[in-house]
Amino acid sequence: MNFGPEGGAETGRISLVGAGPGAADLLTIRALRALQSADVVLYDRLISPEVLELIDPRAERLFVGKEVGACAWPQQAINQLMVALAQSGKYVVRLKSGDPNVFGRADEERVAADHAGIPIEVIPGITAASAAAASLGQSLTSRGVSDRVIFATGTCREGDAPPDIATLLQPGSSVALYMATKMAGALREQLLAAGFPAQMAVEVVASASTPSERQLRTTVGCLPEAMKDAGISHPAIIFLRAAKEVSGAELTTETRGLAPV
Amino acid sequence: MNFGPEGGAETGRISLVGAGPGAADLLTIRALRALQSADVVLYDRLISPEVLELIDPRAERLFVGKEVGACAWPQQAINQLMVALAQSGKYVVRLKSGDPNVFGRADEERVAADHAGIPIEVIPGITAASAAAASLGQSLTSRGVSDRVIFATGTCREGDAPPDIATLLQPGSSVALYMATKMAGALREQLLAAGFPAQMAVEVVASASTPSERQLRTTVGCLPEAMKDAGISHPAIIFLRAAKEVSGAELTTETRGLAPV
């Protein structure tokens, strides 16, 4: 327990910090400062070693992720630990890969902190789709071609229906599918059944921005086999695009990913 | 024209750099380094003064944005200037608010560079919706409630249809609407016509992360008037959410924004 200058017990605080996609220099300056002033850092499996190196050496580091083949820390246990550490006066950084607001369960941790009366903030991070798009050299939106981008996940809460990508993929849309490597086969079936062509372009980027980054450009028809051949596994982003109906003369960008509409 | 150590002409290069939402410390470390090593920086109207202060003082700064009430630089003129500067051997940073890959027309500038044989990279940035969500204390996705987030724009290419938000807002979706302050009235009409209730919650965040940030929590029925009363104008993000059908017992997060489905 720390005590403030008046001798009273001092409550700590919590920052949910986006670690970005993996490259240490894709952290924000605000995130770096949080890592350098934290008393304790709770981190996940996907946090890269080079990001962990930025943590103040005096800070305590606690791994709360899921080892391959082992049980994950239940979310509630993470919430309780995080709150208890802050209640003992510490500045707790909860380090999450990507952006805490995108598939990061930030709201569950925020509710736990709010219930305990602990100040909590979110420091946003570069989400994987953004880094993957930068690596591919392909925008998430493209004026006159795709006016919206949809971040969806292939890993929903147990019992929830998987995402209906074919319906999301309206003309003018790009879809970035997170945590979807296991549903590549189901995705192909879904898209073909909805009338998308087997030769429709798909891009996959695994471990964007890290030394183990892999890119794959393939088609819907070949997706599961091509991913297997390329050795692509979690974490990866699968990109799909359905362009608006445009005339060739209007196009200022590549037309890959065009779906018949 | 610069000359390399061998005396030959040296071609420059281009980085499309995401400046993030406005706060200087929400730049990535990689973006900061680019600003500190650029020969020339081309920047837009929405780049905040504190971000501009990070540019190396020896670098040339060129404003290529749109002054209020004045004509914008045509995209093609920006492309040509950027390419010409790089061809003269300079390291050109094209600084864009938010993330170049999200409504940033990065692909058009990439195509121009590719055609001229100039090396070009994208340094991703924190997009406005992410910063706005962090400010609101509200995630973009919420496990079991919204499994996808859609970034859409209210400002499409001239002649294109405005976005059909009512259709995008399927159960389980969050929508972050960029550049949509002018379509607040049309948005209300669209949502009410589609059967969404007037009391459905809407959040608006203007100038997220900057000293002039404003937040508004209102309803679809009051949206245009409330935005006017709050003095909210461009740039702002409008958030809408349609939750999955969930039982109260399953909810671990706030239920604001629930639309009847």
Short mmCIF file of C-alpha atoms in Angstrom, two decimals:
data_model
loop_
_atom_site.label_atom_id
_atom_site.label_comp_id
_atom_site.label_asym_id
_atom_site.label_seq_id
_atom_site.Cartn_x
_atom_site.Cartn_y
_atom_site.Cartn_z
CA MET A 1 0.00 0.00 0.00
CA ASN A 2 1.38 3.39 -0.99
CA PHE A 3 0.64 6.50 1.01
CA GLY A 4 0.29 9.97 -0.41
CA PRO A 5 1.98 13.10 0.91
CA GLU A 6 -0.80 13.55 3.48
CA GLY A 7 -0.28 10.05 4.80
CA GLY A 8 -3.64 8.78 3.49
CA ALA A 9 -4.01 5.60 1.47
CA GLU A 10 -3.61 6.32 -2.23
CA THR A 11 -5.64 4.51 -4.82
CA GLY A 12 -3.85 3.51 -7.98
CA ARG A 13 -5.13 3.74 -11.50
CA ILE A 14 -5.37 1.63 -14.63
CA SER A 15 -4.48 2.25 -18.25
CA LEU A 16 -5.70 -0.17 -20.90
CA VAL A 17 -2.90 0.28 -23.39
CA GLY A 18 -2.93 -0.68 -27.05
CA ALA A 19 0.37 -2.35 -27.90
CA GLY A 20 -0.34 -2.10 -31.61
CA PRO A 21 0.30 -4.91 -34.09
CA GLY A 22 3.74 -5.97 -32.88
CA ALA A 23 6.47 -3.63 -34.13
CA ALA A 24 7.73 -1.61 -31.17
CA ASP A 25 7.79 1.64 -33.15
CA LEU A 26 4.09 1.28 -33.94
CA LEU A 27 3.28 2.02 -30.31
CA THR A 28 1.98 5.51 -29.72
CA ILE A 29 4.14 7.90 -27.73
CA ARG A 30 1.44 7.90 -25.02
CA ALA A 31 1.57 4.11 -24.80
CA LEU A 32 5.37 4.16 -24.54
CA ARG A 33 5.17 6.63 -21.65
CA ALA A 34 2.65 4.42 -19.88
CA LEU A 35 4.98 1.42 -20.20
CA GLN A 36 7.82 3.50 -18.84
CA SER A 37 5.90 4.70 -15.78
CA ALA A 38 3.88 1.58 -14.88
CA ASP A 39 4.31 -0.16 -11.55
CA VAL A 40 2.94 -3.38 -12.96
CA VAL A 41 2.10 -4.55 -16.48
CA LEU A 42 -0.41 -7.31 -17.20
CA TYR A 43 0.15 -8.63 -20.71
CA ASP A 44 -1.24 -11.12 -23.19
CA ARG A 45 0.28 -13.85 -25.29
CA LEU A 46 0.28 -11.78 -28.48
CA ILE A 47 2.45 -8.97 -27.12
CA SER A 48 5.73 -9.04 -29.02
CA PRO A 49 9.10 -9.35 -27.23
CA GLU A 50 10.27 -6.00 -28.60
CA VAL A 51 7.25 -4.26 -27.06
CA LEU A 52 7.87 -5.98 -23.72
CA GLU A 53 11.42 -4.62 -23.79
CA LEU A 54 10.02 -1.09 -23.58
CA ILE A 55 8.57 -1.70 -20.12
CA ASP A 56 10.42 0.01 -17.28
CA PRO A 57 12.77 -2.67 -15.86
CA ARG A 58 11.61 -1.80 -12.33
CA ALA A 59 8.00 -2.63 -13.22
CA GLU A 60 6.52 -5.98 -12.34
CA ARG A 61 5.38 -8.02 -15.34
CA LEU A 62 2.54 -10.47 -15.12
CA PHE A 63 1.58 -12.76 -17.96
CA VAL A 64 -2.20 -13.22 -18.07
CA GLY A 65 -2.53 -14.74 -21.52
CA LYS A 66 -3.13 -18.19 -22.83
CA GLU A 67 -0.16 -20.43 -23.46
CA VAL A 68 -0.59 -22.62 -26.51
CA GLY A 69 -2.45 -25.73 -25.43
CA ALA A 70 -3.06 -24.44 -21.93
CA CYS A 71 -6.06 -22.83 -20.30
CA ALA A 72 -6.52 -19.10 -20.67
CA TRP A 73 -6.81 -16.86 -17.67
CA PRO A 74 -10.54 -16.31 -17.27
CA GLN A 75 -11.47 -12.70 -18.01
CA GLN A 76 -12.91 -12.34 -14.51
CA ALA A 77 -9.62 -13.36 -12.90
CA ILE A 78 -7.76 -10.74 -14.95
CA ASN A 79 -10.31 -8.12 -13.92
CA GLN A 80 -9.92 -9.03 -10.24
CA LEU A 81 -6.13 -9.02 -10.33
CA MET A 82 -6.03 -5.70 -12.18
CA VAL A 83 -8.42 -4.07 -9.71
CA ALA A 84 -6.66 -5.52 -6.66
CA LEU A 85 -3.28 -4.22 -7.85
CA ALA A 86 -4.72 -0.75 -8.44
CA GLN A 87 -6.42 -0.83 -5.04
CA SER A 88 -3.02 -1.45 -3.48
CA GLY A 89 -1.91 1.89 -4.92
CA LYS A 90 -0.16 0.76 -8.08
CA TYR A 91 -0.28 2.24 -11.56
CA VAL A 92 -1.44 -0.78 -13.53
CA VAL A 93 -0.94 -1.03 -17.27
CA ARG A 94 -3.09 -3.63 -18.95
CA LEU A 95 -1.24 -4.17 -22.22
CA LYS A 96 -3.35 -5.51 -25.06
CA SER A 97 -2.33 -6.30 -28.60
CA GLY A 98 -3.70 -3.95 -31.25
CA ASP A 99 -6.32 -1.47 -30.06
CA PRO A 100 -8.10 -2.23 -26.75
CA ASN A 101 -11.34 -0.93 -28.31
CA VAL A 102 -11.29 -3.44 -31.18
CA PHE A 103 -11.94 -7.03 -30.06
CA GLY A 104 -9.98 -6.24 -26.89
CA ARG A 105 -12.69 -6.72 -24.24
CA ALA A 106 -11.81 -3.27 -22.94
CA ASP A 107 -15.37 -2.64 -21.86
CA GLU A 108 -15.39 -5.63 -19.51
CA GLU A 109 -12.24 -4.42 -17.79
CA ARG A 110 -13.59 -0.88 -17.68
CA VAL A 111 -16.77 -2.03 -15.96
CA ALA A 112 -14.73 -3.91 -13.35
CA ALA A 113 -12.63 -0.82 -12.63
CA ASP A 114 -15.69 1.44 -12.51
CA HIS A 115 -17.40 -0.87 -10.02
CA ALA A 116 -14.33 -0.67 -7.79
CA GLY A 117 -14.05 3.09 -8.16
CA ILE A 118 -10.64 2.87 -9.83
CA PRO A 119 -9.79 5.52 -12.44
CA ILE A 120 -9.31 3.86 -15.80
CA GLU A 121 -8.38 5.19 -19.24
CA VAL A 122 -7.84 3.66 -22.66
CA ILE A 123 -4.75 4.50 -24.69
CA PRO A 124 -5.63 3.55 -28.24
CA GLY A 125 -3.37 1.44 -30.43
CA ILE A 126 -2.89 0.61 -34.09
CA THR A 127 -5.26 -2.22 -34.82
CA ALA A 128 -3.98 -5.23 -36.78
CA ALA A 129 -6.09 -4.51 -39.87
CA SER A 130 -4.51 -1.10 -40.25
CA ALA A 131 -0.97 -2.46 -40.05
CA ALA A 132 -1.87 -5.33 -42.37
CA ALA A 133 -3.33 -2.93 -44.94
CA ALA A 134 -0.18 -0.81 -44.76
CA SER A 135 1.96 -3.92 -45.34
CA LEU A 136 -0.14 -4.98 -48.31
CA GLY A 137 -0.03 -1.50 -49.82
CA GLN A 138 -3.79 -1.49 -49.98
CA SER A 139 -6.16 0.94 -48.28
CA LEU A 140 -9.02 -0.16 -46.06
CA THR A 141 -11.31 2.25 -47.91
CA SER A 142 -11.00 3.55 -51.44
CA ARG A 143 -12.87 6.62 -52.61
CA GLY A 144 -15.58 5.69 -55.09
CA VAL A 145 -14.86 1.96 -54.68
CA SER A 146 -15.38 1.08 -51.02
CA ASP A 147 -16.90 3.69 -48.72
CA ARG A 148 -16.85 1.56 -45.61
CA VAL A 149 -14.67 -0.96 -43.88
CA ILE A 150 -16.01 -3.60 -41.53
CA PHE A 151 -13.88 -5.15 -38.80
CA ALA A 152 -15.48 -8.47 -37.93
CA THR A 153 -14.32 -11.42 -35.89
CA GLY A 154 -14.41 -15.10 -36.63
CA THR A 155 -14.17 -15.89 -32.92
CA CYS A 156 -17.41 -14.91 -31.22
CA ARG A 157 -18.62 -15.70 -27.74
CA GLU A 158 -19.33 -19.39 -27.34
CA GLY A 159 -22.83 -20.19 -28.57
CA ASP A 160 -23.08 -17.11 -30.78
CA ALA A 161 -23.56 -17.55 -34.51
CA PRO A 162 -20.47 -17.08 -36.69
CA PRO A 163 -20.43 -13.86 -38.71
CA ASP A 164 -22.43 -13.76 -41.92
CA ILE A 165 -19.67 -12.35 -44.09
CA ALA A 166 -21.58 -12.75 -47.34
CA THR A 167 -24.25 -10.37 -46.05
CA LEU A 168 -21.69 -7.88 -44.72
CA LEU A 169 -19.96 -7.83 -48.09
CA GLN A 170 -22.34 -5.43 -49.82
CA PRO A 171 -21.10 -3.46 -52.84
CA GLY A 172 -18.84 -0.68 -51.63
CA SER A 173 -17.57 -2.62 -48.61
CA SER A 174 -14.24 -3.93 -47.43
CA VAL A 175 -14.14 -6.55 -44.71
CA ALA A 176 -11.19 -7.22 -42.42
CA LEU A 177 -11.76 -10.45 -40.59
CA TYR A 178 -9.92 -10.91 -37.28
CA MET A 179 -9.23 -14.21 -35.55
CA ALA A 180 -10.68 -16.10 -38.50
CA THR A 181 -7.95 -18.50 -39.56
CA LYS A 182 -9.97 -21.45 -38.34
CA MET A 183 -13.04 -20.46 -40.33
CA ALA A 184 -11.34 -20.24 -43.73
CA GLY A 185 -13.20 -23.30 -44.98
CA ALA A 186 -16.56 -22.12 -43.67
CA LEU A 187 -15.90 -18.70 -45.13
CA ARG A 188 -15.35 -20.14 -48.60
CA GLU A 189 -18.55 -22.19 -48.39
CA GLN A 190 -20.50 -19.17 -47.21
CA LEU A 191 -19.23 -16.90 -49.98
CA LEU A 192 -19.68 -19.45 -52.77
CA ALA A 193 -23.20 -20.26 -51.56
CA ALA A 194 -24.01 -16.54 -51.66
CA GLY A 195 -22.94 -16.34 -55.31
CA PHE A 196 -19.50 -14.79 -54.97
CA PRO A 197 -17.09 -16.20 -57.57
CA ALA A 198 -14.39 -18.69 -56.64
CA GLN A 199 -11.84 -16.42 -58.33
CA MET A 200 -12.67 -13.47 -56.07
CA ALA A 201 -9.45 -12.08 -54.59
CA VAL A 202 -8.62 -12.56 -50.92
CA GLU A 203 -5.59 -11.25 -49.07
CA VAL A 204 -4.32 -12.61 -45.78
CA VAL A 205 -1.68 -11.03 -43.56
CA ALA A 206 -0.33 -12.88 -40.55
CA SER A 207 1.65 -11.22 -37.76
CA ALA A 208 1.60 -7.86 -39.55
CA SER A 209 4.58 -5.57 -38.82
CA THR A 210 6.58 -8.29 -37.05
CA PRO A 211 9.65 -10.20 -38.31
CA SER A 212 7.39 -13.23 -38.87
CA GLU A 213 4.89 -11.35 -41.04
CA ARG A 214 3.47 -13.35 -43.93
CA GLN A 215 1.33 -12.17 -46.80
CA LEU A 216 -0.89 -14.27 -49.00
CA ARG A 217 -2.81 -13.20 -52.09
CA THR A 218 -5.17 -15.89 -53.23
CA THR A 219 -8.78 -16.50 -54.21
CA VAL A 220 -11.87 -17.48 -52.28
CA GLY A 221 -11.83 -20.86 -54.01
CA CYS A 222 -8.29 -21.67 -52.84
CA LEU A 223 -8.35 -19.94 -49.47
CA PRO A 224 -8.10 -22.81 -46.93
CA GLU A 225 -5.50 -24.76 -48.92
CA ALA A 226 -3.44 -21.66 -49.72
CA MET A 227 -3.42 -20.64 -46.07
CA LYS A 228 -2.31 -24.10 -45.06
CA ASP A 229 0.40 -24.17 -47.75
CA ALA A 230 1.65 -20.75 -46.66
CA GLY A 231 1.78 -21.90 -43.05
CA ILE A 232 -0.51 -19.07 -41.97
CA SER A 233 -2.04 -19.43 -38.57
CA HIS A 234 -3.29 -17.15 -35.83
CA PRO A 235 -3.00 -14.17 -35.64
CA ALA A 236 -3.98 -13.19 -39.16
CA ILE A 237 -6.32 -10.80 -40.90
CA ILE A 238 -8.36 -11.93 -43.91
CA PHE A 239 -9.33 -9.14 -46.32
CA LEU A 240 -12.30 -9.24 -48.68
CA ARG A 241 -13.67 -6.46 -50.84
CA ALA A 242 -16.80 -5.91 -52.87
CA ALA A 243 -16.47 -2.78 -54.97
CA LYS A 244 -19.27 -0.52 -56.05
CA GLU A 245 -20.34 -0.86 -59.65
CA VAL A 246 -17.91 1.45 -61.36
CA SER A 247 -16.93 2.07 -64.93
CA GLY A 248 -13.32 1.44 -65.84
CA ALA A 249 -12.76 5.09 -66.67
CA GLU A 250 -13.67 6.18 -63.15
CA LEU A 251 -11.23 3.85 -61.45
CA THR A 252 -8.15 5.47 -60.06
CA THR A 253 -7.07 2.42 -58.09
CA GLU A 254 -6.58 -1.25 -58.66
CA THR A 255 -9.72 -3.25 -59.11
CA ARG A 256 -8.65 -6.44 -57.41
CA GLY A 257 -11.31 -7.83 -55.16
CA LEU A 258 -14.16 -6.76 -57.40
CA ALA A 259 -17.16 -8.93 -56.81
CA PRO A 260 -19.95 -9.15 -59.34
CA VAL A 261 -22.96 -7.32 -57.97
CA MET B 1 18.48 17.57 -57.03
CA ASN B 2 20.55 15.68 -54.48
CA PHE B 3 23.42 13.51 -55.52
CA GLY B 4 24.47 10.34 -53.83
CA PRO B 5 28.00 9.47 -52.72
CA GLU B 6 28.79 8.16 -56.21
CA GLY B 7 27.69 11.43 -57.78
CA GLY B 8 24.59 9.90 -59.39
CA ALA B 9 21.13 11.38 -59.07
CA GLU B 10 19.33 9.95 -56.07
CA THR B 11 15.60 9.36 -56.09
CA GLY B 12 13.75 10.30 -52.95
CA ARG B 13 10.98 8.42 -51.27
CA ILE B 14 7.55 9.03 -49.81
CA SER B 15 5.93 8.10 -46.50
CA LEU B 16 2.19 8.50 -46.11
CA VAL B 17 2.10 9.15 -42.39
CA GLY B 18 -0.92 8.88 -40.11
CA ALA B 19 -0.94 11.88 -37.78
CA GLY B 20 -3.58 10.28 -35.59
CA PRO B 21 -6.59 12.11 -34.17
CA GLY B 22 -4.84 15.30 -33.03
CA ALA B 23 -3.01 14.79 -29.72
CA ALA B 24 0.72 14.82 -30.42
CA ASP B 25 1.36 11.85 -28.12
CA LEU B 26 -1.07 9.71 -30.11
CA LEU B 27 1.39 9.64 -32.99
CA THR B 28 3.27 6.39 -33.33
CA ILE B 29 6.98 6.37 -32.64
CA ARG B 30 7.54 5.51 -36.32
CA ALA B 31 5.49 8.52 -37.42
CA LEU B 32 7.44 10.79 -35.06
CA ARG B 33 10.72 9.59 -36.54
CA ALA B 34 9.43 10.24 -40.06
CA LEU B 35 8.50 13.83 -39.11
CA GLN B 36 11.95 14.30 -37.63
CA SER B 37 13.79 13.07 -40.71
CA ALA B 38 11.61 14.48 -43.51
CA ASP B 39 12.97 16.96 -46.04
CA VAL B 40 9.50 18.22 -46.82
CA VAL B 41 6.09 17.64 -45.22
CA LEU B 42 2.82 18.05 -47.12
CA TYR B 43 -0.01 18.44 -44.63
CA ASP B 44 -3.78 18.85 -44.50
CA ARG B 45 -6.09 21.27 -42.73
CA LEU B 46 -6.95 18.83 -39.96
CA ILE B 47 -3.38 18.34 -38.73
CA SER B 48 -3.18 19.84 -35.24
CA PRO B 49 -0.63 22.55 -34.36
CA GLU B 50 0.98 20.33 -31.72
CA VAL B 51 1.64 17.63 -34.32
CA LEU B 52 3.12 20.20 -36.72
CA GLU B 53 5.51 21.26 -33.95
CA LEU B 54 7.10 17.80 -34.08
CA ILE B 55 8.36 18.34 -37.62
CA ASP B 56 12.10 18.91 -37.92
CA PRO B 57 12.52 22.71 -38.10
CA ARG B 58 14.82 22.31 -41.09
CA ALA B 59 12.09 20.57 -43.09
CA GLU B 60 10.00 22.47 -45.58
CA ARG B 61 6.28 22.51 -44.76
CA LEU B 62 3.66 22.76 -47.48
CA PHE B 63 -0.01 23.16 -46.72
CA VAL B 64 -2.08 21.24 -49.26
CA GLY B 65 -5.42 21.26 -47.47
CA LYS B 66 -8.64 23.15 -47.87
CA GLU B 67 -9.04 26.43 -46.07
CA VAL B 68 -12.58 26.99 -44.80
CA GLY B 69 -14.58 28.55 -47.61
CA ALA B 70 -11.76 28.18 -50.12
CA CYS B 71 -11.08 25.62 -52.80
CA ALA B 72 -9.30 22.44 -51.88
CA TRP B 73 -6.12 21.38 -53.57
CA PRO B 74 -7.22 18.85 -56.17
CA GLN B 75 -5.99 15.36 -55.32
CA GLN B 76 -4.13 15.18 -58.62
CA ALA B 77 -2.17 18.35 -57.85
CA ILE B 78 -1.12 16.90 -54.49
CA ASN B 79 -0.05 13.68 -56.19
CA GLN B 80 2.02 15.58 -58.75
CA LEU B 81 3.71 17.81 -56.18
CA MET B 82 4.50 14.86 -53.92
CA VAL B 83 6.00 12.86 -56.78
CA ALA B 84 7.98 15.83 -58.15
CA LEU B 85 9.50 16.52 -54.73
CA ALA B 86 10.51 12.88 -54.34
CA GLN B 87 11.93 12.84 -57.88
CA SER B 88 14.15 15.77 -56.88
CA GLY B 89 15.69 13.50 -54.25
CA LYS B 90 13.75 14.53 -51.18
CA TYR B 91 12.28 12.41 -48.42
CA VAL B 92 8.65 13.48 -48.62
CA VAL B 93 6.26 12.95 -45.73
CA ARG B 94 2.62 13.22 -46.69
CA LEU B 95 0.99 13.82 -43.31
CA LYS B 96 -2.66 12.83 -43.08
CA SER B 97 -4.99 13.09 -40.14
CA GLY B 98 -5.97 9.78 -38.55
CA ASP B 99 -4.92 6.67 -40.45
CA PRO B 100 -4.00 7.07 -44.15
CA ASN B 101 -5.74 3.76 -44.86
CA VAL B 102 -9.12 4.91 -43.49
CA PHE B 103 -10.80 7.55 -45.67
CA GLY B 104 -7.35 8.96 -46.38
CA ARG B 105 -7.13 8.45 -50.16
CA ALA B 106 -3.82 6.71 -49.56
CA ASP B 107 -4.38 4.39 -52.51
CA GLU B 108 -4.60 7.28 -54.96
CA GLU B 109 -1.29 8.69 -53.75
CA ARG B 110 0.26 5.23 -53.77
CA VAL B 111 -0.74 4.67 -57.39
CA ALA B 112 0.79 8.02 -58.37
CA ALA B 113 4.07 7.11 -56.66
CA ASP B 114 4.09 3.61 -58.14
CA HIS B 115 3.58 5.00 -61.65
CA ALA B 116 6.56 7.29 -61.14
CA GLY B 117 8.69 4.49 -59.69
CA ILE B 118 9.03 6.24 -56.33
CA PRO B 119 9.28 4.04 -53.22
CA ILE B 120 6.28 4.69 -50.98
CA GLU B 121 5.23 3.29 -47.61
CA VAL B 122 2.32 3.86 -45.26
CA ILE B 123 2.90 4.51 -41.57
CA PRO B 124 -0.44 3.75 -39.92
CA GLY B 125 -2.08 6.11 -37.47
CA ILE B 126 -4.77 6.04 -34.81
CA THR B 127 -8.03 6.60 -36.61
CA ALA B 128 -10.52 9.11 -35.21
CA ALA B 129 -13.11 6.48 -34.25
CA SER B 130 -10.60 4.73 -32.01
CA ALA B 131 -9.66 7.92 -30.18
CA ALA B 132 -13.30 8.95 -29.92
CA ALA B 133 -14.25 5.57 -28.45
CA ALA B 134 -11.43 5.87 -25.91
CA SER B 135 -12.66 9.34 -24.93
CA LEU B 136 -16.23 8.10 -24.53
CA GLY B 137 -15.11 5.11 -22.47
CA GLN B 138 -16.95 2.83 -24.84
CA SER B 139 -15.46 0.06 -26.95
CA LEU B 140 -15.95 -0.22 -30.67
CA THR B 141 -16.80 -3.89 -30.25
CA SER B 142 -18.22 -5.63 -27.23
CA ARG B 143 -18.04 -9.39 -26.83
CA GLY B 144 -21.47 -10.96 -27.12
CA VAL B 145 -23.09 -7.59 -27.94
CA SER B 146 -21.42 -6.26 -31.09
CA ASP B 147 -19.06 -8.53 -33.00
CA ARG B 148 -18.24 -6.04 -35.72
CA VAL B 149 -17.59 -2.37 -36.16
CA ILE B 150 -18.22 -0.53 -39.40
CA PHE B 151 -16.36 2.63 -40.32
CA ALA B 152 -18.50 4.44 -42.89
CA THR B 153 -18.36 7.92 -44.34
CA GLY B 154 -21.08 10.47 -44.87
CA THR B 155 -18.99 12.20 -47.53
CA CYS B 156 -18.75 9.99 -50.58
CA ARG B 157 -17.50 10.81 -54.02
CA GLU B 158 -19.77 13.30 -55.78
CA GLY B 159 -22.65 11.52 -57.44
CA ASP B 160 -22.40 8.42 -55.24
CA ALA B 161 -25.36 7.47 -53.07
CA PRO B 162 -25.08 8.35 -49.37
CA PRO B 163 -24.48 5.39 -47.06
CA ASP B 164 -27.47 3.28 -46.11
CA ILE B 165 -26.79 3.25 -42.39
CA ALA B 166 -30.07 1.56 -41.48
CA THR B 167 -29.01 -1.49 -43.50
CA LEU B 168 -25.48 -1.50 -42.08
CA LEU B 169 -26.88 -1.42 -38.57
CA GLN B 170 -27.71 -5.11 -38.27
CA PRO B 171 -27.95 -6.67 -34.79
CA GLY B 172 -24.47 -7.13 -33.42
CA SER B 173 -23.03 -4.09 -35.21
CA SER B 174 -21.50 -0.81 -34.18
CA VAL B 175 -21.21 1.97 -36.74
CA ALA B 176 -18.74 4.85 -36.57
CA LEU B 177 -19.72 7.44 -39.11
CA TYR B 178 -16.96 9.76 -40.33
CA MET B 179 -17.46 13.15 -41.96
CA ALA B 180 -21.18 12.93 -41.37
CA THR B 181 -22.07 16.09 -39.47
CA LYS B 182 -23.92 17.47 -42.47
CA MET B 183 -26.06 14.34 -42.83
CA ALA B 184 -27.40 14.29 -39.26
CA GLY B 185 -30.91 15.18 -40.44
CA ALA B 186 -30.88 12.65 -43.25
CA LEU B 187 -29.51 10.04 -40.87
CA ARG B 188 -32.43 10.54 -38.47
CA GLU B 189 -34.95 10.25 -41.29
CA GLN B 190 -33.27 7.12 -42.60
CA LEU B 191 -33.19 5.39 -39.20
CA LEU B 192 -36.76 6.31 -38.22
CA ALA B 193 -38.04 5.19 -41.63
CA ALA B 194 -36.28 1.85 -41.09
CA GLY B 195 -38.10 1.37 -37.78
CA PHE B 196 -35.38 2.30 -35.30
CA PRO B 197 -36.82 4.10 -32.28
CA ALA B 198 -36.43 7.85 -31.82
CA GLN B 199 -35.03 7.19 -28.33
CA MET B 200 -32.17 5.04 -29.67
CA ALA B 201 -28.89 6.31 -28.21
CA VAL B 202 -26.34 8.14 -30.36
CA GLU B 203 -22.96 9.44 -29.29
CA VAL B 204 -21.00 12.10 -31.11
CA VAL B 205 -17.39 13.06 -30.50
CA ALA B 206 -15.88 16.07 -32.22
CA SER B 207 -12.13 16.73 -32.42
CA ALA B 208 -11.34 13.67 -30.28
CA SER B 209 -8.13 13.89 -28.22
CA THR B 210 -7.65 17.61 -28.87
CA PRO B 211 -8.22 20.55 -26.47
CA SER B 212 -11.42 21.37 -28.38
CA GLU B 213 -12.89 17.87 -28.02
CA ARG B 214 -16.65 17.79 -27.47
CA GLN B 215 -18.82 14.84 -26.57
CA LEU B 216 -22.55 14.55 -27.05
CA ARG B 217 -24.84 11.77 -25.86
CA THR B 218 -28.28 12.11 -27.34
CA THR B 219 -30.94 10.16 -29.22
CA VAL B 220 -31.68 9.59 -32.87
CA GLY B 221 -34.80 11.73 -32.54
CA CYS B 222 -32.88 14.74 -31.25
CA LEU B 223 -29.64 14.30 -33.18
CA PRO B 224 -29.54 17.28 -35.56
CA GLU B 225 -30.83 19.79 -32.99
CA ALA B 226 -28.58 18.45 -30.22
CA MET B 227 -25.53 18.65 -32.50
CA LYS B 228 -26.41 22.21 -33.41
CA ASP B 229 -26.99 23.18 -29.75
CA ALA B 230 -23.68 21.61 -28.76
CA GLY B 231 -21.89 23.50 -31.52
CA ILE B 232 -20.56 20.30 -33.02
CA SER B 233 -19.22 20.58 -36.51
CA HIS B 234 -16.64 18.83 -38.64
CA PRO B 235 -14.61 16.78 -37.76
CA ALA B 236 -16.80 14.51 -35.68
CA ILE B 237 -17.61 10.84 -35.37
CA ILE B 238 -21.22 9.70 -34.92
CA PHE B 239 -21.61 6.35 -33.12
CA LEU B 240 -24.60 4.05 -33.47
CA ARG B 241 -25.01 0.54 -32.10
CA ALA B 242 -27.45 -2.28 -32.62
CA ALA B 243 -26.84 -4.99 -30.06
CA LYS B 244 -27.51 -8.67 -30.53
CA GLU B 245 -30.60 -9.99 -28.82
CA VAL B 246 -29.28 -10.75 -25.36
CA SER B 247 -30.83 -11.60 -22.07
CA GLY B 248 -30.11 -9.25 -19.21
CA ALA B 249 -28.27 -11.95 -17.29
CA GLU B 250 -25.72 -12.34 -20.06
CA LEU B 251 -24.81 -8.71 -20.23
CA THR B 252 -21.50 -7.78 -18.76
CA THR B 253 -21.46 -4.29 -20.24
CA GLU B 254 -23.74 -1.32 -20.43
CA THR B 255 -26.72 -1.72 -22.69
CA ARG B 256 -26.99 1.80 -24.04
CA GLY B 257 -27.53 1.87 -27.75
CA LEU B 258 -29.65 -1.25 -27.81
CA ALA B 259 -31.94 -1.20 -30.79
CA PRO B 260 -35.04 -3.39 -30.92
CA VAL B 261 -34.44 -6.09 -33.47
#
